[in-house]
Tab-separated table of C-alpha atoms and ligand atoms in Angstrom:
chain	number	residue	atom	x	y	z
A	68	UNK	CA	109.470	41.700	-64.828
A	69	UNK	CA	111.057	42.582	-68.083
A	70	UNK	CA	107.653	43.531	-69.181
A	71	UNK	CA	107.573	46.442	-66.690
A	72	UNK	CA	110.575	48.035	-68.449
A	73	UNK	CA	108.037	49.334	-70.971
A	74	UNK	CA	105.569	50.462	-68.328
A	75	UNK	CA	105.389	54.208	-69.577
A	76	UNK	CA	102.988	53.179	-72.321
A	77	UNK	CA	102.255	56.509	-73.575
A	78	UNK	CA	99.309	57.037	-76.112
A	79	UNK	CA	100.514	58.240	-79.712
A	80	UNK	CA	99.070	61.498	-79.314
A	81	UNK	CA	100.724	62.359	-75.953
A	82	UNK	CA	103.958	61.318	-77.267
A	83	UNK	CA	103.415	63.557	-80.105
A	84	UNK	CA	102.834	66.817	-78.171
A	85	UNK	CA	105.247	66.090	-75.408
A	86	UNK	CA	108.564	67.440	-75.842
A	87	UNK	CA	111.511	65.218	-75.337
A	88	UNK	CA	112.697	66.820	-72.061
A	89	UNK	CA	109.415	67.165	-70.468
A	90	UNK	CA	108.923	63.430	-71.291
A	91	UNK	CA	112.568	62.342	-70.144
A	92	UNK	CA	112.130	64.232	-66.660
A	93	UNK	CA	108.683	62.792	-66.181
A	94	UNK	CA	110.010	59.246	-66.938
A	95	UNK	CA	112.573	59.824	-64.326
A	96	UNK	CA	110.133	60.882	-61.804
A	97	UNK	CA	107.636	58.133	-62.764
A	98	UNK	CA	110.704	55.510	-62.042
A	99	UNK	CA	111.172	56.894	-58.627
A	100	UNK	CA	108.825	54.465	-57.121
A	101	UNK	CA	107.401	52.569	-59.735
A	102	UNK	CA	108.688	49.139	-58.416
A	103	UNK	CA	106.657	46.039	-57.977
A	104	UNK	CA	106.178	45.229	-54.391
A	105	UNK	CA	105.139	41.993	-52.690
A	106	UNK	CA	103.851	41.287	-49.175
A	107	UNK	CA	101.386	43.567	-47.301
A	108	UNK	CA	101.949	47.387	-47.763
A	109	UNK	CA	101.929	48.333	-44.058
A	110	UNK	CA	104.633	49.988	-41.819
A	111	UNK	CA	107.064	48.385	-44.130
A	112	UNK	CA	107.006	47.881	-47.975
A	113	UNK	CA	108.941	45.223	-49.671
A	114	UNK	CA	110.154	46.183	-53.229
A	115	UNK	CA	111.847	44.466	-55.904
A	116	UNK	CA	115.267	45.844	-56.845
A	117	UNK	CA	116.212	46.809	-60.325
A	118	UNK	CA	119.170	47.464	-62.115
A	119	UNK	CA	119.722	49.959	-64.995
A	120	UNK	CA	120.410	48.584	-68.537
A	121	UNK	CA	120.435	50.674	-71.661
A	122	UNK	CA	116.941	52.352	-72.240
A	123	UNK	CA	115.359	51.337	-68.741
A	124	UNK	CA	115.580	48.992	-65.905
A	125	UNK	CA	115.160	45.124	-65.087
A	126	UNK	CA	114.044	43.938	-61.730
A	127	UNK	CA	116.712	41.477	-60.588
A	128	UNK	CA	114.668	39.464	-58.241
A	129	UNK	CA	116.141	40.856	-54.941
A	130	UNK	CA	113.951	42.903	-52.853
A	131	UNK	CA	114.349	45.850	-50.289
A	132	UNK	CA	112.191	46.352	-46.992
A	133	UNK	CA	111.479	49.951	-46.607
A	134	UNK	CA	109.909	52.065	-44.154
A	135	UNK	CA	106.630	52.880	-46.065
A	136	UNK	CA	105.727	56.499	-46.658
A	137	UNK	CA	104.357	55.622	-50.291
A	138	UNK	CA	100.965	53.817	-49.624
A	139	UNK	CA	97.787	55.727	-48.460
A	140	UNK	CA	97.585	53.572	-45.491
A	141	UNK	CA	96.710	56.418	-43.143
A	142	UNK	CA	95.234	54.339	-40.383
A	143	UNK	CA	97.210	51.410	-40.619
A	144	UNK	CA	94.389	48.923	-41.454
A	145	UNK	CA	96.148	47.638	-44.659
A	146	UNK	CA	98.419	45.961	-42.392
A	147	UNK	CA	97.299	42.407	-41.704
A	148	UNK	CA	95.194	42.973	-38.610
A	149	UNK	CA	93.258	40.463	-36.371
A	150	UNK	CA	89.506	41.684	-36.578
A	151	UNK	CA	89.695	42.707	-40.312
A	152	UNK	CA	91.563	39.835	-41.760
A	153	UNK	CA	89.351	37.439	-39.770
A	154	UNK	CA	86.282	39.337	-40.881
A	155	UNK	CA	87.502	39.260	-44.784
A	156	UNK	CA	88.637	35.452	-44.488
A	157	UNK	CA	85.201	34.506	-42.985
A	158	UNK	CA	83.380	36.486	-45.967
A	159	UNK	CA	85.106	34.503	-48.402
A	160	UNK	CA	83.742	31.388	-47.002
A	161	UNK	CA	80.281	32.757	-46.614
A	162	UNK	CA	80.166	34.759	-49.974
A	163	UNK	CA	83.255	33.764	-52.107
A	164	UNK	CA	85.629	36.466	-53.474
A	165	UNK	CA	83.111	38.007	-55.927
A	166	UNK	CA	79.397	38.197	-56.327
A	167	UNK	CA	79.885	38.249	-60.317
A	168	UNK	CA	77.075	40.747	-61.075
A	169	UNK	CA	76.610	44.650	-60.977
A	170	UNK	CA	74.524	45.747	-58.226
A	171	UNK	CA	71.212	46.180	-59.880
A	172	UNK	CA	71.325	42.569	-61.163
A	173	UNK	CA	72.055	39.922	-58.543
A	174	UNK	CA	75.194	42.004	-57.192
A	175	UNK	CA	73.691	43.159	-53.795
A	176	UNK	CA	74.065	40.900	-50.886
A	177	UNK	CA	73.168	41.593	-47.328
A	178	UNK	CA	76.807	42.575	-46.604
A	179	UNK	CA	76.455	45.360	-49.202
A	180	UNK	CA	73.427	46.646	-47.539
A	181	UNK	CA	75.269	46.610	-44.106
A	182	UNK	CA	78.229	48.223	-45.441
A	183	UNK	CA	76.440	51.142	-46.836
A	184	UNK	CA	74.531	51.491	-43.761
A	185	UNK	CA	77.685	51.668	-41.727
A	186	UNK	CA	79.229	54.271	-44.154
A	187	UNK	CA	76.210	56.268	-43.929
A	188	UNK	CA	76.029	56.233	-40.330
A	189	UNK	CA	79.856	57.102	-40.036
A	190	UNK	CA	79.789	60.269	-42.223
A	191	UNK	CA	76.302	61.403	-40.827
A	192	UNK	CA	74.238	61.021	-44.030
A	193	UNK	CA	70.926	59.378	-44.416
A	194	UNK	CA	72.150	56.805	-46.908
A	195	UNK	CA	74.954	55.770	-49.250
A	196	UNK	CA	75.916	53.820	-52.086
A	197	UNK	CA	79.334	51.897	-52.549
A	198	UNK	CA	81.246	51.410	-56.004
A	199	UNK	CA	83.927	49.035	-56.660
A	200	UNK	CA	86.417	51.809	-57.672
A	201	UNK	CA	87.135	55.126	-56.320
A	202	UNK	CA	88.196	56.994	-59.492
A	203	UNK	CA	84.839	55.262	-61.108
A	204	UNK	CA	82.720	56.546	-58.266
A	205	UNK	CA	83.469	60.168	-59.456
A	206	UNK	CA	83.970	59.371	-63.023
A	207	UNK	CA	80.348	57.909	-63.412
A	208	UNK	CA	78.765	60.089	-60.756
A	209	UNK	CA	78.328	63.414	-62.305
A	210	UNK	CA	76.394	62.318	-65.336
A	211	UNK	CA	73.825	61.136	-62.928
A	212	UNK	CA	73.490	64.532	-61.398
A	213	UNK	CA	74.081	67.082	-64.063
A	214	UNK	CA	73.061	67.958	-67.728
A	215	UNK	CA	73.398	70.742	-69.990
A	216	UNK	CA	71.253	73.016	-68.008
A	217	UNK	CA	73.611	72.349	-65.043
A	218	UNK	CA	76.662	74.736	-64.284
A	219	UNK	CA	79.359	72.778	-62.223
A	220	UNK	CA	81.820	75.099	-60.685
A	221	UNK	CA	85.049	72.942	-59.754
A	222	UNK	CA	88.233	73.921	-57.891
A	223	UNK	CA	91.214	74.144	-60.349
A	224	UNK	CA	93.033	71.322	-58.544
A	225	UNK	CA	90.352	68.845	-58.301
A	226	UNK	CA	91.295	65.012	-58.729
A	227	UNK	CA	91.185	63.849	-62.372
A	228	UNK	CA	88.245	61.549	-61.559
A	229	UNK	CA	86.110	64.548	-60.849
A	230	UNK	CA	87.160	66.396	-63.776
A	231	UNK	CA	86.733	63.551	-66.017
A	232	UNK	CA	83.184	62.940	-64.483
A	233	UNK	CA	82.131	66.434	-64.961
A	234	UNK	CA	83.213	66.710	-68.574
A	235	UNK	CA	80.950	63.718	-69.427
A	236	UNK	CA	77.875	65.342	-68.411
A	237	UNK	CA	77.530	68.238	-70.925
A	238	UNK	CA	77.040	70.697	-68.243
A	239	UNK	CA	78.541	74.142	-68.314
A	240	UNK	CA	81.772	73.946	-66.167
A	241	UNK	CA	83.560	76.863	-64.709
A	242	UNK	CA	86.918	76.421	-62.706
A	243	UNK	CA	87.880	78.596	-59.839
A	244	UNK	CA	91.276	79.288	-58.457
A	245	UNK	CA	92.448	76.784	-56.040
A	246	UNK	CA	90.801	77.443	-52.752
A	247	UNK	CA	90.092	80.820	-53.568
A	248	UNK	CA	86.702	81.759	-52.105
A	249	UNK	CA	86.651	85.118	-53.516
A	250	UNK	CA	87.143	83.740	-56.960
A	251	UNK	CA	84.354	81.203	-56.333
A	252	UNK	CA	81.989	83.955	-55.125
A	253	UNK	CA	82.771	86.086	-58.093
A	254	UNK	CA	82.018	83.246	-60.264
A	255	UNK	CA	78.748	82.539	-58.489
A	256	UNK	CA	77.621	86.107	-58.666
A	257	UNK	CA	78.500	86.547	-62.299
A	258	UNK	CA	76.913	83.251	-63.444
A	259	UNK	CA	73.770	84.186	-61.466
A	260	UNK	CA	73.670	87.748	-62.828
A	261	UNK	CA	73.444	86.270	-66.268
A	262	UNK	CA	70.037	85.512	-65.540
A	263	UNK	CA	68.733	88.826	-66.212
A	264	UNK	CA	65.860	89.839	-66.036
A	265	UNK	CA	66.038	89.255	-62.525
A	266	UNK	CA	63.037	86.648	-62.484
A	267	UNK	CA	64.975	83.648	-62.698
A	268	UNK	CA	68.424	82.312	-62.865
A	269	UNK	CA	69.784	80.613	-66.168
A	270	UNK	CA	70.755	77.135	-64.345
A	271	UNK	CA	68.526	74.484	-63.292
A	272	UNK	CA	71.081	73.681	-60.614
A	273	UNK	CA	74.693	74.684	-59.853
A	274	UNK	CA	77.066	72.249	-58.264
A	275	UNK	CA	80.210	73.206	-56.623
A	276	UNK	CA	82.803	70.329	-56.532
A	277	UNK	CA	85.846	70.499	-54.285
A	278	UNK	CA	88.030	68.091	-52.263
A	279	UNK	CA	88.248	68.039	-48.651
A	280	UNK	CA	91.905	67.532	-48.372
A	281	UNK	CA	93.889	68.086	-51.623
A	282	UNK	CA	95.952	65.195	-52.499
A	283	UNK	CA	98.895	67.046	-54.057
A	284	UNK	CA	98.940	70.027	-51.826
A	285	UNK	CA	98.085	68.388	-48.461
A	286	UNK	CA	95.802	71.335	-47.715
A	287	UNK	CA	92.030	71.652	-46.687
A	288	UNK	CA	89.061	72.879	-48.379
A	289	UNK	CA	87.687	76.331	-46.754
A	290	UNK	CA	84.480	74.145	-45.648
A	291	UNK	CA	82.840	76.911	-43.282
A	292	UNK	CA	83.129	79.564	-46.465
A	293	UNK	CA	81.840	76.810	-48.848
A	294	UNK	CA	78.940	75.942	-47.076
A	295	UNK	CA	78.140	79.746	-46.408
A	296	UNK	CA	78.669	80.553	-50.076
A	297	UNK	CA	76.636	77.380	-51.276
A	298	UNK	CA	73.708	78.296	-49.291
A	299	UNK	CA	73.916	82.031	-50.003
A	300	UNK	CA	73.780	81.077	-53.849
A	301	UNK	CA	71.334	78.301	-53.345
A	302	UNK	CA	73.681	75.587	-54.903
A	303	UNK	CA	74.718	71.970	-54.136
A	304	UNK	CA	77.884	71.272	-52.496
A	305	UNK	CA	80.011	68.018	-53.597
A	306	UNK	CA	83.112	67.173	-51.363
A	307	UNK	CA	85.482	64.208	-52.239
A	308	UNK	CA	86.904	63.104	-48.939
A	309	UNK	CA	89.532	60.467	-50.545
A	310	UNK	CA	92.162	61.629	-48.176
A	311	UNK	CA	90.349	63.050	-45.263
A	312	UNK	CA	87.723	60.482	-44.346
A	313	UNK	CA	89.179	58.333	-41.607
A	314	UNK	CA	92.211	60.417	-41.291
A	315	UNK	CA	90.971	63.933	-40.140
A	316	UNK	CA	88.858	65.176	-37.338
A	317	UNK	CA	88.546	64.092	-33.691
A	318	UNK	CA	86.440	61.113	-34.652
A	319	UNK	CA	87.967	60.342	-38.135
A	320	UNK	CA	84.753	61.554	-39.759
A	321	UNK	CA	86.740	63.840	-42.216
A	322	UNK	CA	86.315	67.469	-42.805
A	323	UNK	CA	82.788	68.063	-41.342
A	324	UNK	CA	84.362	66.483	-38.253
A	325	UNK	CA	87.358	68.511	-38.295
A	326	UNK	CA	85.493	71.920	-38.947
A	327	UNK	CA	82.591	70.858	-36.568
A	328	UNK	CA	80.301	71.705	-39.476
A	329	UNK	CA	76.822	69.278	-39.621
A	330	UNK	CA	77.258	66.932	-42.551
A	331	UNK	CA	73.697	67.665	-43.592
A	332	UNK	CA	74.670	70.857	-44.836
A	333	UNK	CA	76.923	69.314	-47.559
A	334	UNK	CA	74.678	67.668	-50.268
A	335	UNK	CA	76.975	64.888	-51.346
A	336	UNK	CA	79.863	63.352	-49.564
A	337	UNK	CA	82.133	61.222	-51.430
A	338	UNK	CA	85.249	59.167	-50.364
A	339	UNK	CA	87.353	56.286	-51.233
A	340	UNK	CA	87.901	53.337	-49.300
A	341	UNK	CA	91.337	52.591	-50.460
A	342	UNK	CA	93.116	55.016	-47.896
A	343	UNK	CA	92.009	55.021	-44.365
A	344	UNK	CA	90.276	51.639	-44.217
A	345	UNK	CA	92.778	49.327	-46.119
A	346	UNK	CA	90.127	48.236	-48.756
A	347	UNK	CA	89.281	49.469	-52.176
A	348	UNK	CA	86.307	51.189	-53.915
A	349	UNK	CA	84.509	54.533	-53.143
A	350	UNK	CA	81.157	55.591	-51.793
A	351	UNK	CA	79.059	58.544	-51.909
A	352	UNK	CA	76.490	59.578	-49.256
A	353	UNK	CA	73.623	61.958	-48.982
A	354	UNK	CA	69.950	62.289	-48.093
A	355	UNK	CA	67.538	59.469	-48.802
A	356	UNK	CA	65.828	61.431	-51.724
A	357	UNK	CA	69.164	61.823	-53.427
A	358	UNK	CA	70.524	58.467	-52.903
A	359	UNK	CA	67.311	56.751	-53.995
A	360	UNK	CA	67.564	58.557	-57.033
A	361	UNK	CA	71.122	57.648	-57.655
A	362	UNK	CA	70.174	53.856	-57.003
A	363	UNK	CA	68.220	53.997	-60.035
A	364	UNK	CA	70.255	56.366	-62.276
A	365	UNK	CA	73.720	55.736	-61.312
A	366	UNK	CA	75.508	54.061	-64.222
A	367	UNK	CA	77.975	51.814	-62.213
A	368	UNK	CA	74.884	50.261	-60.647
A	369	UNK	CA	74.176	48.644	-63.822
A	370	UNK	CA	77.161	48.366	-65.701
A	371	UNK	CA	80.079	47.219	-63.567
A	372	UNK	CA	80.900	44.714	-60.850
A	373	UNK	CA	79.752	45.413	-57.582
A	374	UNK	CA	82.122	45.417	-54.771
A	375	UNK	CA	83.720	41.972	-53.773
A	376	UNK	CA	82.700	40.524	-50.197
A	377	UNK	CA	86.165	40.516	-48.359
A	378	UNK	CA	86.505	44.007	-49.393
A	379	UNK	CA	83.091	44.625	-47.913
A	380	UNK	CA	84.025	42.788	-44.519
A	381	UNK	CA	87.278	44.844	-44.551
A	382	UNK	CA	85.581	48.194	-44.763
A	383	UNK	CA	82.800	47.253	-42.096
A	384	UNK	CA	85.411	46.165	-39.791
A	385	UNK	CA	87.724	48.704	-39.878
A	386	UNK	CA	84.774	51.213	-39.629
A	387	UNK	CA	83.632	49.457	-36.621
A	388	UNK	CA	87.109	49.509	-34.901
A	389	UNK	CA	87.496	53.075	-35.645
A	390	UNK	CA	83.995	53.841	-33.759
A	391	UNK	CA	85.190	51.530	-31.032
A	392	UNK	CA	82.528	48.837	-31.483
A	393	UNK	CA	85.175	46.323	-32.262
A	394	UNK	CA	88.529	46.170	-29.990
A	395	UNK	CA	87.570	49.053	-27.947
A	396	UNK	CA	90.440	51.519	-27.408
A	397	UNK	CA	92.072	50.388	-30.768
A	398	UNK	CA	90.373	53.114	-32.988
A	399	UNK	CA	90.910	55.885	-30.843
A	400	UNK	CA	94.582	55.103	-30.571
A	401	UNK	CA	94.856	54.844	-34.409
A	402	UNK	CA	93.274	58.182	-34.820
A	403	UNK	CA	95.626	59.741	-32.225
A	404	UNK	CA	98.582	58.086	-33.833
A	405	UNK	CA	97.604	59.494	-37.289
A	406	UNK	CA	97.171	62.929	-35.871
A	407	UNK	CA	100.275	62.846	-34.016
A	408	UNK	CA	102.557	61.273	-36.711
A	409	UNK	CA	101.251	63.845	-39.473
A	410	UNK	CA	102.037	66.808	-37.335
A	411	UNK	CA	105.424	65.253	-36.071
A	412	UNK	CA	106.821	64.498	-39.564
A	413	UNK	CA	105.789	67.906	-41.289
A	414	UNK	CA	106.852	70.018	-38.204
A	415	UNK	CA	110.184	68.200	-38.147
A	416	UNK	CA	110.698	68.796	-41.803
A	417	UNK	CA	109.697	72.527	-41.416
A	418	UNK	CA	112.180	72.591	-38.543
A	419	UNK	CA	115.162	71.153	-40.859
A	420	UNK	CA	114.233	73.943	-43.408
A	421	UNK	CA	112.623	71.852	-45.995
A	422	UNK	CA	109.564	73.556	-48.059
A	423	UNK	CA	106.718	71.350	-47.055
A	424	UNK	CA	103.150	72.207	-48.354
A	425	UNK	CA	99.711	71.933	-46.691
A	426	UNK	CA	97.876	71.904	-43.523
A	427	UNK	CA	99.924	70.806	-40.101
A	428	UNK	CA	97.024	67.969	-39.568
A	429	UNK	CA	97.105	66.623	-43.198
A	430	UNK	CA	98.593	63.130	-43.463
A	431	UNK	CA	99.641	63.917	-46.916
A	432	UNK	CA	102.956	65.891	-46.571
A	433	UNK	CA	104.334	67.193	-49.998
A	434	UNK	CA	108.115	67.947	-49.662
A	435	UNK	CA	109.884	69.943	-52.302
A	436	UNK	CA	113.290	70.822	-53.186
A	437	UNK	CA	114.576	74.124	-54.458
A	438	UNK	CA	115.669	72.090	-57.680
A	439	UNK	CA	112.951	69.864	-58.607
A	440	UNK	CA	115.205	67.954	-60.955
A	441	UNK	CA	116.973	66.489	-57.919
A	442	UNK	CA	113.705	64.921	-56.804
A	443	UNK	CA	114.489	61.343	-58.447
A	444	UNK	CA	117.979	61.423	-56.516
A	445	UNK	CA	116.071	62.150	-53.261
A	446	UNK	CA	113.779	59.315	-53.908
A	447	UNK	CA	116.782	56.778	-55.064
A	448	UNK	CA	118.814	57.703	-51.816
A	449	UNK	CA	115.963	57.174	-49.534
A	450	UNK	CA	115.250	53.879	-51.015
A	451	UNK	CA	118.841	52.731	-50.513
A	452	UNK	CA	118.433	54.065	-46.793
A	453	UNK	CA	115.407	51.882	-46.466
A	454	UNK	CA	112.524	54.547	-46.725
A	455	UNK	CA	109.960	54.455	-49.710
A	456	UNK	CA	108.574	57.583	-50.981
A	457	UNK	CA	106.583	58.436	-54.292
A	458	UNK	CA	107.690	61.402	-56.446
A	459	UNK	CA	104.841	63.197	-58.177
A	460	UNK	CA	104.972	65.610	-61.019
A	461	UNK	CA	103.512	66.737	-64.370
A	462	UNK	CA	100.718	66.065	-65.245
A	463	UNK	CA	99.825	65.864	-61.570
A	464	UNK	CA	101.589	68.774	-60.634
A	465	UNK	CA	103.378	71.442	-62.525
A	466	UNK	CA	106.673	70.170	-63.671
A	467	UNK	CA	108.377	72.917	-61.786
A	468	UNK	CA	106.981	71.980	-58.544
A	469	UNK	CA	107.600	68.052	-58.640
A	470	UNK	CA	107.380	66.888	-55.154
A	471	UNK	CA	107.860	63.767	-52.825
A	472	UNK	CA	104.330	62.938	-51.506
A	473	UNK	CA	105.197	61.593	-48.283
A	474	UNK	CA	101.914	59.735	-46.888
A	475	UNK	CA	101.998	59.397	-43.071
A	476	UNK	CA	100.405	56.205	-41.629
A	477	UNK	CA	99.433	55.496	-37.946
A	478	UNK	CA	101.333	52.212	-38.401
A	479	UNK	CA	104.614	54.094	-38.185
A	480	UNK	CA	106.163	54.570	-34.790
A	481	UNK	CA	107.832	57.701	-33.224
A	482	UNK	CA	111.233	56.104	-33.662
A	483	UNK	CA	110.331	55.375	-37.496
A	484	UNK	CA	109.644	59.055	-37.884
A	485	UNK	CA	112.832	60.136	-36.179
A	486	UNK	CA	114.825	57.671	-38.417
A	487	UNK	CA	112.962	59.261	-41.462
A	488	UNK	CA	113.751	62.830	-40.630
A	489	UNK	CA	117.359	62.114	-39.852
A	490	UNK	CA	117.670	60.320	-43.301
A	491	UNK	CA	115.920	62.924	-45.226
A	492	UNK	CA	118.125	65.657	-43.586
A	493	UNK	CA	121.251	63.757	-44.819
A	494	UNK	CA	119.950	63.490	-48.344
A	495	UNK	CA	118.817	66.990	-48.393
A	496	UNK	CA	122.405	67.866	-47.462
A	497	UNK	CA	124.236	65.539	-49.812
A	498	UNK	CA	121.816	67.033	-52.633
A	499	UNK	CA	122.593	70.741	-51.539
A	500	UNK	CA	126.246	70.207	-51.145
A	501	UNK	CA	126.439	68.246	-54.727
A	502	UNK	CA	124.642	71.102	-56.332
A	503	UNK	CA	126.129	73.873	-54.758
A	504	UNK	CA	129.840	72.514	-55.017
A	505	UNK	CA	128.787	71.878	-58.892
A	506	UNK	CA	128.249	75.940	-59.373
A	507	UNK	CA	131.219	76.632	-57.221
A	508	UNK	CA	133.594	74.514	-58.715
A	509	UNK	CA	132.144	74.954	-62.168
A	510	UNK	CA	132.264	71.257	-62.610
B	1648	PMP	N1	89.698	61.263	-55.556
B	1648	PMP	C1	90.733	61.561	-55.044
B	1648	PMP	C2	90.833	63.121	-54.615
B	1648	PMP	C3	91.815	60.890	-55.034
B	1648	PMP	O1	93.116	61.355	-54.657
B	1648	PMP	C4	91.693	59.570	-55.580
B	1648	PMP	C5	92.967	58.761	-55.950
B	1648	PMP	N2	94.058	58.873	-55.036
B	1648	PMP	C6	90.524	59.113	-56.029
B	1648	PMP	C7	89.385	59.879	-55.969
B	1648	PMP	C8	90.397	57.870	-56.718
B	1648	PMP	O2	90.435	56.769	-55.774
B	1648	PMP	P1	90.910	55.321	-56.103
B	1648	PMP	O3	92.505	55.392	-56.267
B	1648	PMP	O4	90.613	54.643	-54.806
B	1648	PMP	O5	90.291	54.767	-57.293
């Protein structure tokens, strides 16, 4: 694993502009959970141990089994599981591991069409398109929707894939303050007012782009207000449900389900299959008219490989389990577990006095310390206690609010969570004592 020692791989321009100290802190934070794993990332995750050497780390071949708060395995489907695993294995017999072609060439099997039908049904839209990468789904989508006569209004904390996708379009981009509906409305009003004289507005279309559940903050978008504004200002609404689909709402159908809003009031619902479904790739779903247009225009359909069959089988079977069509009762139990676990961990941490961001029902639990520089210590101490957490910081968050992003899973038991709370509390105390004795003792 020596090659991983050099895994930081900064581009030269990046190295040049970033100061030495920022880079050093970022490197330390990146190191916090950048360990190779082996085995299935389920309730537990097996990570290779490493030892420090001058200038970095080397992996020593031994490994550590940790309770897993570091994968986005919200419903626990990543874990080897009867129905999904059997379906994935069978699909390899029937279709092989790859279709070796983009969708528009010979990369569309009956399994692809079935998967799109199941996804569209689940999210409550007429049709859907699946794509082999979640990031790529967004990165390639906006250029098929927008051009220089379009105004795209984007939440300031939108995921990099959305921001990248929007920048490729040539559209005019405006950014509103995170989740601030007053700022969004002000922008909409001002932009439309630019169309004076009042006979027409200056934009062919306006697209508002948001996330359902923000992956670094753990908070939800204000969907009721967004829908109201998009209707009032005759705009289109795009919602990225990477972290909410499967994990939020009484039936696991994401933010629309959570807020009891008809999905037909949102123009495009996008999601990734990496998180709740233990698979990979992304999808977007909408009215037949939009999806038919995108089947022709969407760049990935022509220029990149289609989703592999075992992945499709995994998505289809996990969705059927959630809907109760396979293994009745299991889907419901998983949904109840993720809802219980998310609240239990978050409220437990709050009770212990930790700073925790986000909504009570969010499976993403960002944990902060008063001293962000102690984040790497928190991660390493927890690792030694058999708990895997990922630390995120700049550029995903401001450097002063580096955080441990705890991802809750239905695979964890209440006993696991009690152990996790006990150990986080211990580590918090240790960090606090060390820090305060440092000040008091002047050491
Ligand atoms: N959208 C959001 C909001 C995300 O958080 C992510 C990644 N976690 C993606 C898109 C990209 O998904 P993937 O990792 O499946 O490529």
